[in-house]
Coordinates of C-alpha atoms in Angstrom, one line a residue:
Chain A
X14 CA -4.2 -49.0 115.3
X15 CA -7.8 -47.6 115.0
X16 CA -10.1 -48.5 117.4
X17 CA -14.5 -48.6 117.4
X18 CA -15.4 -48.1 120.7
X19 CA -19.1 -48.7 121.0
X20 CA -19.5 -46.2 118.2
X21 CA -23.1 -45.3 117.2
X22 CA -24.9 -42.8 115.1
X23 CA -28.7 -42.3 114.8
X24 CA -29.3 -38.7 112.5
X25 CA -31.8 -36.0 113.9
X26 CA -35.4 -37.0 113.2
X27 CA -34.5 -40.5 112.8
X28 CA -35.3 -43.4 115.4
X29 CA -33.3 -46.1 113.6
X30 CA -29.7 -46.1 114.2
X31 CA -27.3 -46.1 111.0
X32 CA -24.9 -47.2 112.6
X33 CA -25.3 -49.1 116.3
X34 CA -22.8 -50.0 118.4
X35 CA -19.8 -51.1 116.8
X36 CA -16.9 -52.0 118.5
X37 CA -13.5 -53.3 116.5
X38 CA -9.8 -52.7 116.1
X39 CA -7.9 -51.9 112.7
X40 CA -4.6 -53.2 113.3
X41 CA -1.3 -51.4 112.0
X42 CA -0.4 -51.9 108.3
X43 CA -3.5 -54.1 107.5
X44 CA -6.6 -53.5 105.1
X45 CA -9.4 -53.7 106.9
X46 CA -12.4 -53.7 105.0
X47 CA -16.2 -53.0 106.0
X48 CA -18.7 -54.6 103.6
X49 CA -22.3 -55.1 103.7
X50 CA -25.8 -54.4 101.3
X51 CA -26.8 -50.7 101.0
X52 CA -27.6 -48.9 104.5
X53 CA -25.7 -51.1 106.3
X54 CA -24.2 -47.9 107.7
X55 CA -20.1 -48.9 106.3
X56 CA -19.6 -45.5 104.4
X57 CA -21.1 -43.8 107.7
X58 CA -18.8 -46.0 109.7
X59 CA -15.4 -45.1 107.6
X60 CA -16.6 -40.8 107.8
X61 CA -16.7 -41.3 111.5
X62 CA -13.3 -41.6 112.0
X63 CA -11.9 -38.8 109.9
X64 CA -15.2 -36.7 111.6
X65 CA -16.6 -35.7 108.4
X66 CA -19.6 -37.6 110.7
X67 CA -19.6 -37.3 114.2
X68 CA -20.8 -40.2 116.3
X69 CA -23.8 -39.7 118.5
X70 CA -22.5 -42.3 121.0
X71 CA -19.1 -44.2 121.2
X72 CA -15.5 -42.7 120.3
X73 CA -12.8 -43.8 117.9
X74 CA -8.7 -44.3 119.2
X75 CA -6.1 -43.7 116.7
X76 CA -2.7 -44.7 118.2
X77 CA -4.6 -45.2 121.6
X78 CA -5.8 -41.2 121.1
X79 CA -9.2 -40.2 120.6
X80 CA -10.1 -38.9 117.0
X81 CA -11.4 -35.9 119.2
X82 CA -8.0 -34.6 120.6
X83 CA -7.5 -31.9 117.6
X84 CA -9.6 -30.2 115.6
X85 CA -11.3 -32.1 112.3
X86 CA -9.6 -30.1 109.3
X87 CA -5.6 -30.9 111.0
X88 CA -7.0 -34.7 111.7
X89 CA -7.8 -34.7 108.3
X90 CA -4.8 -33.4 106.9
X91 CA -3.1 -36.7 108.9
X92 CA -5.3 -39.4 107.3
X93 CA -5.5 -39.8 103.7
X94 CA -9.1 -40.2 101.8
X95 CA -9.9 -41.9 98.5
X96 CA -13.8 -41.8 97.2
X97 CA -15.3 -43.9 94.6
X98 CA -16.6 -40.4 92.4
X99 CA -12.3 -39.3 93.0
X100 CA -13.3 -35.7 93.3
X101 CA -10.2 -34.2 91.3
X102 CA -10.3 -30.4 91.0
X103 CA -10.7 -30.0 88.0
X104 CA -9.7 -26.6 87.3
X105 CA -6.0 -27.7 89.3
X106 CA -3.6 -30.0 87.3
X107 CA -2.5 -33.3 88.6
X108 CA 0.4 -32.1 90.3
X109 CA -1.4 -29.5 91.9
X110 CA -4.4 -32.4 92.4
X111 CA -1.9 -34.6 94.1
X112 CA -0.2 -31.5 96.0
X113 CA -3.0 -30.5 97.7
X114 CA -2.3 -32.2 101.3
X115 CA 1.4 -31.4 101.6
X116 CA 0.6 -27.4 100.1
X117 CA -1.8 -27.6 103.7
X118 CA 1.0 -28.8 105.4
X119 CA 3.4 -26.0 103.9
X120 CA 6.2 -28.8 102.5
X121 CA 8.6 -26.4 100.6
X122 CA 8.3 -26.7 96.9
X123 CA 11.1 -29.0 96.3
X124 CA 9.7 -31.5 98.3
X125 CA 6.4 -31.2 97.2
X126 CA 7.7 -31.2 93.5
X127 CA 9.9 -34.4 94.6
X128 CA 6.9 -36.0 96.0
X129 CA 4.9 -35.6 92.7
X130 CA 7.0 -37.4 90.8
X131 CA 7.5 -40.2 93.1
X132 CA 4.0 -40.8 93.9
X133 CA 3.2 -40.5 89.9
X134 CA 5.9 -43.2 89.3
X135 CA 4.1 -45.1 92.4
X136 CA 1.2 -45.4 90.4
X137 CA 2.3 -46.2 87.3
X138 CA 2.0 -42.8 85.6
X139 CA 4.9 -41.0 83.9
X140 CA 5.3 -37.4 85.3
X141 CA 6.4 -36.3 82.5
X142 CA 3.5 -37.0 81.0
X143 CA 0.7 -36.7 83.0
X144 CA 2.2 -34.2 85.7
X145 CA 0.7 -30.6 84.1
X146 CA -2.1 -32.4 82.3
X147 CA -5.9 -31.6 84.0
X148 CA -8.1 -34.2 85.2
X149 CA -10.4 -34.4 82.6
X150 CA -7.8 -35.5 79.9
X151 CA -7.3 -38.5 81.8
X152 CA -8.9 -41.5 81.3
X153 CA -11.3 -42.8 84.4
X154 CA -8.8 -45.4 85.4
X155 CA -6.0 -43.0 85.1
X156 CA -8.1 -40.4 87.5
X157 CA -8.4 -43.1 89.8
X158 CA -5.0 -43.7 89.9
X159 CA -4.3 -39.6 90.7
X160 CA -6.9 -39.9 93.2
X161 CA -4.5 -42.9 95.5
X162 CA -1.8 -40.8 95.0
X163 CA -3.4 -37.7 96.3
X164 CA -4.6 -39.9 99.4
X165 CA -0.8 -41.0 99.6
X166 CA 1.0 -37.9 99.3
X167 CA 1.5 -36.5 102.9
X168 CA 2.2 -39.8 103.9
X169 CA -0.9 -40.8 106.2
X170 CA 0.0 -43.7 108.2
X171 CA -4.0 -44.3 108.1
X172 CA -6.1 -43.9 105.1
X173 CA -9.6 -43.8 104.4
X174 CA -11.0 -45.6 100.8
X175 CA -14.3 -45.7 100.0
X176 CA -15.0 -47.6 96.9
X177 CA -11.7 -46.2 95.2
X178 CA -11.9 -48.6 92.4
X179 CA -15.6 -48.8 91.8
X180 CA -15.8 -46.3 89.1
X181 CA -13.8 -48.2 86.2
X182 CA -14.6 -51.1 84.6
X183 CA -13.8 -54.6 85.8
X184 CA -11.1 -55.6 84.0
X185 CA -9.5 -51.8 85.0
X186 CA -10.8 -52.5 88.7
X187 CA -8.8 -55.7 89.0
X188 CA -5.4 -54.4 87.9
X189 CA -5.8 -51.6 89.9
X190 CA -6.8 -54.1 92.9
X191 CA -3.8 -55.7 91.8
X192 CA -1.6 -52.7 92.1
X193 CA -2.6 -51.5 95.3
X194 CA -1.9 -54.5 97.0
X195 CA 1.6 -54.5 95.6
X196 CA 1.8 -50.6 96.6
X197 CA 0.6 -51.5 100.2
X198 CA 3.0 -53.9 100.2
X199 CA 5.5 -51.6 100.2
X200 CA 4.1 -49.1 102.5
X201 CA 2.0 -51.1 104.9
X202 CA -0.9 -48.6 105.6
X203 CA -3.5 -48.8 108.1
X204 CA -6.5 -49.0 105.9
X205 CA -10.2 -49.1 106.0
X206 CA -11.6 -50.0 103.0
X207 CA -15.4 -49.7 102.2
X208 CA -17.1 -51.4 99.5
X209 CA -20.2 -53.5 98.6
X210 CA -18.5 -56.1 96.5
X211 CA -18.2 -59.4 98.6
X212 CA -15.4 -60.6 96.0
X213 CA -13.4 -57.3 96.3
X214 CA -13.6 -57.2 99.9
X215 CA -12.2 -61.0 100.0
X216 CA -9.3 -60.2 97.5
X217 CA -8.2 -56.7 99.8
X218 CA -9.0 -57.7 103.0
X219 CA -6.4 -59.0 105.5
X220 CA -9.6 -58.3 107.7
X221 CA -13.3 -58.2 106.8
X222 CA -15.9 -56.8 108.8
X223 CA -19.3 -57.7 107.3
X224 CA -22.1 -55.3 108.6
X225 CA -26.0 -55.6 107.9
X226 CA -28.8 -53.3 108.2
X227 CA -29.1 -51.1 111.0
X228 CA -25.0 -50.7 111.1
X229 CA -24.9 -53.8 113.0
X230 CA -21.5 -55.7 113.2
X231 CA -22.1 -59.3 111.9
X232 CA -18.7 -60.7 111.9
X233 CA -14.8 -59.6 111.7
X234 CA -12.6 -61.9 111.1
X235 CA -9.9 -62.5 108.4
X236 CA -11.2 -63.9 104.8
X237 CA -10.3 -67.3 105.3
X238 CA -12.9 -67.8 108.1
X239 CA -15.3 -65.9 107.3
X240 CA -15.5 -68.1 104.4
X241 CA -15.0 -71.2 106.2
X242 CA -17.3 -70.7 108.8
X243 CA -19.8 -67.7 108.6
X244 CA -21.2 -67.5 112.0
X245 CA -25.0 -66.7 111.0
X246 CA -27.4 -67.2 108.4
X247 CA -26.9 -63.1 107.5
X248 CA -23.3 -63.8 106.9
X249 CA -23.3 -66.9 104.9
X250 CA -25.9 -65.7 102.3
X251 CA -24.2 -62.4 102.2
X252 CA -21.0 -64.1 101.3
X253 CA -22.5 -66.5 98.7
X254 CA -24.2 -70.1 97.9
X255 CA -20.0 -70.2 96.1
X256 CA -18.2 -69.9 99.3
X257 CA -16.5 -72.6 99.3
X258 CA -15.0 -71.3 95.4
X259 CA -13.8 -68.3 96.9
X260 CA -12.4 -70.0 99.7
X261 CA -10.3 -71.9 97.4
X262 CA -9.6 -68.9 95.2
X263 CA -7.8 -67.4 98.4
X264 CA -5.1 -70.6 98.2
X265 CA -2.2 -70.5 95.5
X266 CA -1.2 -74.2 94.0
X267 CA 2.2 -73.1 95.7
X268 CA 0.6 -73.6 99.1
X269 CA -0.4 -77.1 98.8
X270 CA 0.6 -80.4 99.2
X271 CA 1.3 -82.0 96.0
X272 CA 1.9 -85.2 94.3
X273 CA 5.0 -86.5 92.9
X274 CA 5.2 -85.2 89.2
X275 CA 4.2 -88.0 87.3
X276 CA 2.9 -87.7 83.7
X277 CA 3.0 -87.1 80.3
X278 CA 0.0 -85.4 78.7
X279 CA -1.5 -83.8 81.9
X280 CA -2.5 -80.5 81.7
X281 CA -0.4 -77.4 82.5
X282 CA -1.3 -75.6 85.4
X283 CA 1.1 -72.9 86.9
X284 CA 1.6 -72.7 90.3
X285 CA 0.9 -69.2 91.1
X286 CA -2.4 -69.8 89.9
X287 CA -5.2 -69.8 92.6
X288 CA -7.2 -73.4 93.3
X289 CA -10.3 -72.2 92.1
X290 CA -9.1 -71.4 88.7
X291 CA -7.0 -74.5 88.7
X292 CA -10.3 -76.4 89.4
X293 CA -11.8 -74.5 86.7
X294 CA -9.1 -76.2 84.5
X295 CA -9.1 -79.4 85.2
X296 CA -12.8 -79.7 85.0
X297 CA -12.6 -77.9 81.8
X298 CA -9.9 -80.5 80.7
X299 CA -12.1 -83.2 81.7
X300 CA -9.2 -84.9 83.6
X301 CA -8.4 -85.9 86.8
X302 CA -5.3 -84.0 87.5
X303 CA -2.7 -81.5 86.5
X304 CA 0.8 -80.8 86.1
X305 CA 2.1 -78.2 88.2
X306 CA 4.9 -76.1 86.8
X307 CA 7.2 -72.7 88.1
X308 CA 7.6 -69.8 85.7
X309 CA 10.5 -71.3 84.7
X310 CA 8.3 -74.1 83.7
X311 CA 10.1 -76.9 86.1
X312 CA 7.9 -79.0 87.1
X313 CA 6.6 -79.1 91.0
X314 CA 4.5 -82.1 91.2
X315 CA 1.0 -82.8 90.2
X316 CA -2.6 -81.7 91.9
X317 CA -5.4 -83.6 91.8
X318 CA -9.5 -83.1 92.1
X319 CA -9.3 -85.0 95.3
X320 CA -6.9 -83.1 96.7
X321 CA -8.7 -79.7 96.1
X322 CA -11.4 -81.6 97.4
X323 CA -10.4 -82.4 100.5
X324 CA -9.0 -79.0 101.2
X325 CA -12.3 -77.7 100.8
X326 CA -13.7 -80.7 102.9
X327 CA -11.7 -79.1 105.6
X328 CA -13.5 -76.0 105.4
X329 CA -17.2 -77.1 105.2
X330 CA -16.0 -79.4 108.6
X331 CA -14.6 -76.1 110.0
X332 CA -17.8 -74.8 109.6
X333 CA -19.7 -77.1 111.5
X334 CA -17.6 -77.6 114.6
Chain B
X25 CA -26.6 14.5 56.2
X26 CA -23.8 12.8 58.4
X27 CA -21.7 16.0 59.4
X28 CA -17.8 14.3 59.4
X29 CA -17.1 18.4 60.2
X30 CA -18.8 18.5 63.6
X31 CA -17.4 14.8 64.4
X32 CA -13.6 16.1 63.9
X33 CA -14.2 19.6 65.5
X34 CA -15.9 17.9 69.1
X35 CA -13.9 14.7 69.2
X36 CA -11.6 16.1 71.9
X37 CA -13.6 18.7 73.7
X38 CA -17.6 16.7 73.6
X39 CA -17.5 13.0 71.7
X40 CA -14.6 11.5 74.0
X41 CA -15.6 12.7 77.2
X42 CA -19.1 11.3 76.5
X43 CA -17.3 7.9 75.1
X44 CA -15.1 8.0 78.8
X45 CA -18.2 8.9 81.1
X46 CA -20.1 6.4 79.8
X47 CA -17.3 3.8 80.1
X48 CA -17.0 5.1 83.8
X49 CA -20.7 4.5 84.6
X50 CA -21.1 1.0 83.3
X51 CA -17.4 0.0 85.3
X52 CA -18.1 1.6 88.4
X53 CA -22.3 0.3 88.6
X54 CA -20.7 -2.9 87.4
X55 CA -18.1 -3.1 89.7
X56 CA -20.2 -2.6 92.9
X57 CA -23.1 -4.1 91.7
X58 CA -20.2 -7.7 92.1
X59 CA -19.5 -6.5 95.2
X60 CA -22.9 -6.6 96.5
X61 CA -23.8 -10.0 94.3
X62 CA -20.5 -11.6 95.6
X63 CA -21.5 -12.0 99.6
X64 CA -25.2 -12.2 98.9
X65 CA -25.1 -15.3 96.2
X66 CA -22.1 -16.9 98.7
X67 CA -24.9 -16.7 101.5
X68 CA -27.2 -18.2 99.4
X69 CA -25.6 -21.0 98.1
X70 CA -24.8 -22.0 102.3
X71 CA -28.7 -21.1 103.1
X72 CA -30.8 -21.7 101.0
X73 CA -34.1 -20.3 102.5
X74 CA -32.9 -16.7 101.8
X75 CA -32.7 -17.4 98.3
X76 CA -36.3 -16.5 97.5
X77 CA -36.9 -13.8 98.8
X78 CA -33.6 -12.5 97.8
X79 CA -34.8 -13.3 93.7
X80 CA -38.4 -11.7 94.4
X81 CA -36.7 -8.2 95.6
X82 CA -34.2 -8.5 92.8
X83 CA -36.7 -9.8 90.3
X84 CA -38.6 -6.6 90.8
X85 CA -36.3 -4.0 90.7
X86 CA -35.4 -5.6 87.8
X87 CA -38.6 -5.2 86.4
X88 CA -39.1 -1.8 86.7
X89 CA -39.2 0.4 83.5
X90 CA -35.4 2.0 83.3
X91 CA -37.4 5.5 82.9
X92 CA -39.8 5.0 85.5
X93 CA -37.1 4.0 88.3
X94 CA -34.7 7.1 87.4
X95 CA -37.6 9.6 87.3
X96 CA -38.7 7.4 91.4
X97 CA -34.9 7.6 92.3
X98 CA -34.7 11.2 91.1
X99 CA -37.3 12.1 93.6
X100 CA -35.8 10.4 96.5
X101 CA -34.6 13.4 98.4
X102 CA -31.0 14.0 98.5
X103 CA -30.3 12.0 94.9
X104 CA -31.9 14.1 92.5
X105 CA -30.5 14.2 88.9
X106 CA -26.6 13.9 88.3
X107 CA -24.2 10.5 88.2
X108 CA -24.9 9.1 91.4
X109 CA -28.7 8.5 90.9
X110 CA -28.0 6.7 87.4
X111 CA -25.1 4.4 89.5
X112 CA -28.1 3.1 91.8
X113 CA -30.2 2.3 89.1
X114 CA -27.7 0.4 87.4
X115 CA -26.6 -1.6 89.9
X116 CA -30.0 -2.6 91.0
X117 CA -30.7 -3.5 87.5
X118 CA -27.5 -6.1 87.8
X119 CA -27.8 -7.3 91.1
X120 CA -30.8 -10.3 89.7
X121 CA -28.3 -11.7 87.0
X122 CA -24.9 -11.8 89.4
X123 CA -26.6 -12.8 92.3
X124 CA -27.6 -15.7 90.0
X125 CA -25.0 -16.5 88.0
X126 CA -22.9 -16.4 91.6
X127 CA -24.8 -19.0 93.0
X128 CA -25.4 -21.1 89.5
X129 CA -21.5 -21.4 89.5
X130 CA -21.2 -22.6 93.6
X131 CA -23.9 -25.1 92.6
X132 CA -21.6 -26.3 89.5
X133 CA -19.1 -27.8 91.8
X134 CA -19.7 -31.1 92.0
X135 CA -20.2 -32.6 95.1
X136 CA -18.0 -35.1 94.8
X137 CA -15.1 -32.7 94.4
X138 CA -16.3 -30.9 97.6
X139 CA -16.3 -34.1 100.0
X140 CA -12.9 -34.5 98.6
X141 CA -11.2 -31.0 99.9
X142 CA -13.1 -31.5 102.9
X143 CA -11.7 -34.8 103.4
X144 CA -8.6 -34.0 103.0
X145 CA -8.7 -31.4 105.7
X146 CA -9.3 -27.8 103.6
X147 CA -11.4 -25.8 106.0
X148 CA -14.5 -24.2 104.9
X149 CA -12.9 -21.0 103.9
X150 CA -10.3 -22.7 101.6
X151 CA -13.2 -24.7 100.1
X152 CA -14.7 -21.3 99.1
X153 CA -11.5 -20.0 97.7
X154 CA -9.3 -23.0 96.6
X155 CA -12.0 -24.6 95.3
X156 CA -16.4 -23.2 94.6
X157 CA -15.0 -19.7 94.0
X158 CA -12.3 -21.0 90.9
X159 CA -14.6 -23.0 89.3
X160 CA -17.4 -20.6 89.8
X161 CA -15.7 -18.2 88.2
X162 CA -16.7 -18.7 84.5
X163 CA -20.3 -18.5 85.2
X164 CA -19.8 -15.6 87.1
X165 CA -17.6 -14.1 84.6
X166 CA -21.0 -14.7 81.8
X167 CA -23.2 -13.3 84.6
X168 CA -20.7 -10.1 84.4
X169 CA -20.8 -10.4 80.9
X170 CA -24.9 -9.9 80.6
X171 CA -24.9 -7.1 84.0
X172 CA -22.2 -5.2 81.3
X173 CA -23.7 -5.3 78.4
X174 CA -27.4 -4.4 79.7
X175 CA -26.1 -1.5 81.7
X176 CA -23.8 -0.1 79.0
X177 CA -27.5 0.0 76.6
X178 CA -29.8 1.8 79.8
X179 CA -26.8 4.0 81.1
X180 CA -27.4 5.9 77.5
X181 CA -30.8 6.8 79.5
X182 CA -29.3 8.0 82.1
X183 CA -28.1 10.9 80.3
X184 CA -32.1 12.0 80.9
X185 CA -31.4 13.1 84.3
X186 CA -27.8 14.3 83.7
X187 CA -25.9 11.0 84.1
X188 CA -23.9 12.0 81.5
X189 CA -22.3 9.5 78.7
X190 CA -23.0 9.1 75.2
X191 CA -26.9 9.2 75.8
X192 CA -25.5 12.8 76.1
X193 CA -25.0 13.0 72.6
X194 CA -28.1 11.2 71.6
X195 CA -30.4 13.3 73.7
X196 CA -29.3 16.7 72.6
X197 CA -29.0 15.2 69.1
X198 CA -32.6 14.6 69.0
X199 CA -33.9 18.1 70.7
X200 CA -31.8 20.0 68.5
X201 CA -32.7 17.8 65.4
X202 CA -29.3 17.0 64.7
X203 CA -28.5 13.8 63.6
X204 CA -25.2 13.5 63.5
X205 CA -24.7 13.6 67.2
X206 CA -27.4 10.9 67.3
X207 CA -25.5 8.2 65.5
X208 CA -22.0 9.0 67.0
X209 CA -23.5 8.2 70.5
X210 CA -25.7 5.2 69.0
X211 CA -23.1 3.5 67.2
X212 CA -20.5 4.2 69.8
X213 CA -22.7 2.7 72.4
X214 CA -22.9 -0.6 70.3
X215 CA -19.8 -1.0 69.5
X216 CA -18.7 0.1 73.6
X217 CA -21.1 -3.4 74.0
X218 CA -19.9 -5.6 71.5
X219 CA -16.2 -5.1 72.7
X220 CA -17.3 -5.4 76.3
X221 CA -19.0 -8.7 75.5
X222 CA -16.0 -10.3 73.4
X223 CA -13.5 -8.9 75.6
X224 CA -15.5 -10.4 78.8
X225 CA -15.9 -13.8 76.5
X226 CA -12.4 -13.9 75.8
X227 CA -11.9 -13.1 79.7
X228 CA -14.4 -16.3 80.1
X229 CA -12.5 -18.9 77.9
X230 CA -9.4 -17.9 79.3
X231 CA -10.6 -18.5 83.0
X232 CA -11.3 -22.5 81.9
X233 CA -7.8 -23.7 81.2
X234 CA -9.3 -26.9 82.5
X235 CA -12.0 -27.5 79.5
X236 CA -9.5 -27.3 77.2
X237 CA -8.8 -30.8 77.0
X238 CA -7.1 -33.1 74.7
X239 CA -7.9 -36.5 75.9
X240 CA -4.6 -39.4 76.5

């Protein structure tokens, strides 16, 4: 678990706090992310707690310890870090690149060779491949890819992300969105993940902390109520006039109620498909309901307008309890 | 009126030793000359303020006629003409283009790729030598390829005030109105620089594996 504890920073010079007084808990094996517009103070916030900033008020708990307990180059070595520019060496090949952390650590080579391969595999590069390659023959998605696995490689039960997918187009940035989440599936990281993109914080987050000008904490909560009930005017313009879309684009078909299948001639819609694109469909379709089918292309039941509707109905009531 | 007699009668005994002392001069001035340039462009490229004052000094004794600073240098008490004297001018006349060419190759690393190592917990020493000082290198190696081939051209001066090296041959060449000696030390001179600059360029390529790319 990390832990803000009334953390501030104000630079030398400056009278205006960057970031003021934030207090919040990561939990373990969650993606946290902190979003907000420009100088809202999040990439500030996310170099306090490997100390590449140091806080001028306020301390940061890891594991109930205080970031301060050993010096900043070993804390580093303990928490991985992914930036939006990557910052491969370039003169080092991607082994090497993805090395770097356990080589610090003195792993033996047969470990660190091991590791290589697995995290290159874990990323969807062959090591065969790619492993003696240098960074510039890869393309930007591909560098991005080294540059998780570097993060990865000693194992860091917390890691640090700062825009790690914002340097590749968007159709690139959503498959690797995709593929992280599957990764940290599998190895449950604590995570704080920085970006400026409302929609990418919604898809990563398990928890969002939105933060406005000044570094102030506006509110940090999970992405289901921030969208359903936004608790200032800051906050509900910040997330968007289409909310209540990407409220429903949080929901699978799977997860709700539907109607016994009835009907020939209804449109297709499968069920791992999110509401809001299932919306999408049926308005496209000009109907008033869809057939819902598995993979396997049984049919579930059917999902209608009103039902999509009413779910949404739910949150805009949420909202104004 | 090229004497091929004279050049197989003093190859062993006058035209080698002149080739070899002149290859010793430009090494050895080139050689401290990096040692000096080496710590001063590091402290540079960390403060910044010193950099000015540290181009106007070098800026001027780099401006200074090669003939008038041997004939200052040989009046410095305790120099006076032989070797040494011709060492000190040629590493002064180095130290502008190293000390730049060091710091021009730190500033090459990108940023990015330095908030990276330190992220990942290199301390400030292994950033200089994991990480500015490799991919500084190439520019420092063309900085070392310039200081070369200008010092291997003003060391034939040196012979002037008994430096020695292939000026050596030139010098006498001329007072004794015998040309022969002239263009053995001429043309070995050029030819000393053009291998010093391909070998050095060669050296240059083959320190940036990393540019040789072949995109996936």
């Amino acid at each position: 678990m990390i832990e803000f504890r009334g953390v501030s920073k104000t630079y030398p010079g400056s009278s205006r706090p960057v970031v003021n007084d934030l207090s919040f808990e990561v939990f373990d094996g969650e993606i946290c992310v902190l979003v907000g517009p420009s100088g809202c103070g999040k990439t500030t916030s996310m170099r306090m707690v490997n100390r590449l900033i140091e806080p001028s008020a306020g301390e940061i708990l890891i594991d109930g310890e205080p970031n301060t307990a050993m010096s900043g180059t070993k804390l580093r070595r303990h928490i991985g870090y992914a930036i939006q520019q990557i910052g491969l060496f370039p003169h080092r090949t991607i082994a090497d690149n993805i090395a770097t952390v356990p080589q610090l650590l003195e792993w033996d080579k047969g470990r660190i060779s091991a590791r290589v391969e697995e995290l290159l595999n874990l990323v969807g590069l062959d090591p065969d491949q790619y492993r003696d390659r240098y960074p510039a023959e890869l393309s930007g998605g591909q560098q991005q890819r080294v540059g998780v696995a570097r993060a990865l490689a000693a194992d860091p039960p917390v890691m640090l992300m700062d825009e790690p997918f914002g340097a590749v187009d968007p159709i690139n940035r959503h498959r690797l969105q995709d593929e992280f989440l599957r990764i940290q599936g599998e190895i449950k990281k604590t995570i704080i993940f920085v970006t400026h993109d409302i929609d990418e914080a919604i898809k990563m987050g398990d928890r969002i902390a939105i933060l406005q000008e000044g570094g102030i904490l506006a509110q940090y909560d999970t992405p289901e109520n921030i969208l359903a009930s936004p608790n200032s005017e800051f906050v509900s313009s910040f997330v968007g006039a289409d909310r209540v879309l990407k409220r429903l684009s949080l929901l699978r078909v799977s997860d709700v109620e539907l109607g016994p299948p009835n009907g020939d001639g209804l449109p297709r819609l499968s069920e791992r498909m999110n509401l809001k694109d299932a919306l999408s469909e049926l308005i496209g379709a000009g109907v008033e309901r869809g057939s819902v089918v598995s993979d396997k292309d049984a049919v579930r039941g059917t999902l209608s307008i009103e039902t999509i509707q009413r779910l949404s109905h739910g949150a805009e009531q949420a909202r104004g309890e | 009126m090229f004497d091929w007699g004279w050049v197989s009668n003093n190859i062993t005994d006058e035209i080698l030793p002149a080739l070899i002392g002149h290859i010793y001069l430009s090494f050895v001035s080139v050689a401290i000359a990096l040692l000096i340039s080496l710590p001063i462009g590091i402290l540079v490229s960390r403060y910044r303020k010193v950099y000015p004052p540290v181009t106007f000094i070098t800026g001027l004794l780099f401006s200074i006629p090669s003939l008038a600073l041997f004939a200052l240098l040989v009046s410095v008490p305790g120099l006076g003409l032989g070797s040494t004297t011709v060492i000190i001018a040629l590493v002064s006349y180095s130290l502008l283009v190293l000390i730049r060419n060091v710091v021009a190759g730190i500033d090459s690393v990108p940023e990015e790729t330095r908030d990276a190592a330190r992220g990942m917990g290199l301390t400030n020493r292994q950033i200089l030598f994991r990480v500015e000082l490799p991919l500084a290198l190439p520019v420092i190696v063309a900085g070392i390829r310039i200081a070369t081939v200008t010092i291997i051209g003003i060391a034939t001066i040196g012979a002037y005030i008994s430096g020695g090296g292939l000026g050596e041959l030139i010098f006498t060449g001329i007072s004794r109105n015998f040309p022969t000696r002239v263009i053995v030390g001429a043309v070995l001179a050029t030819l000393l620089a053009v291998l010093a600059d391909l070998t050095l360029l060669a050296v240059e390529r083959y320190l940036r594996p990393w540019a040789r790319t072949r995109r996936a």
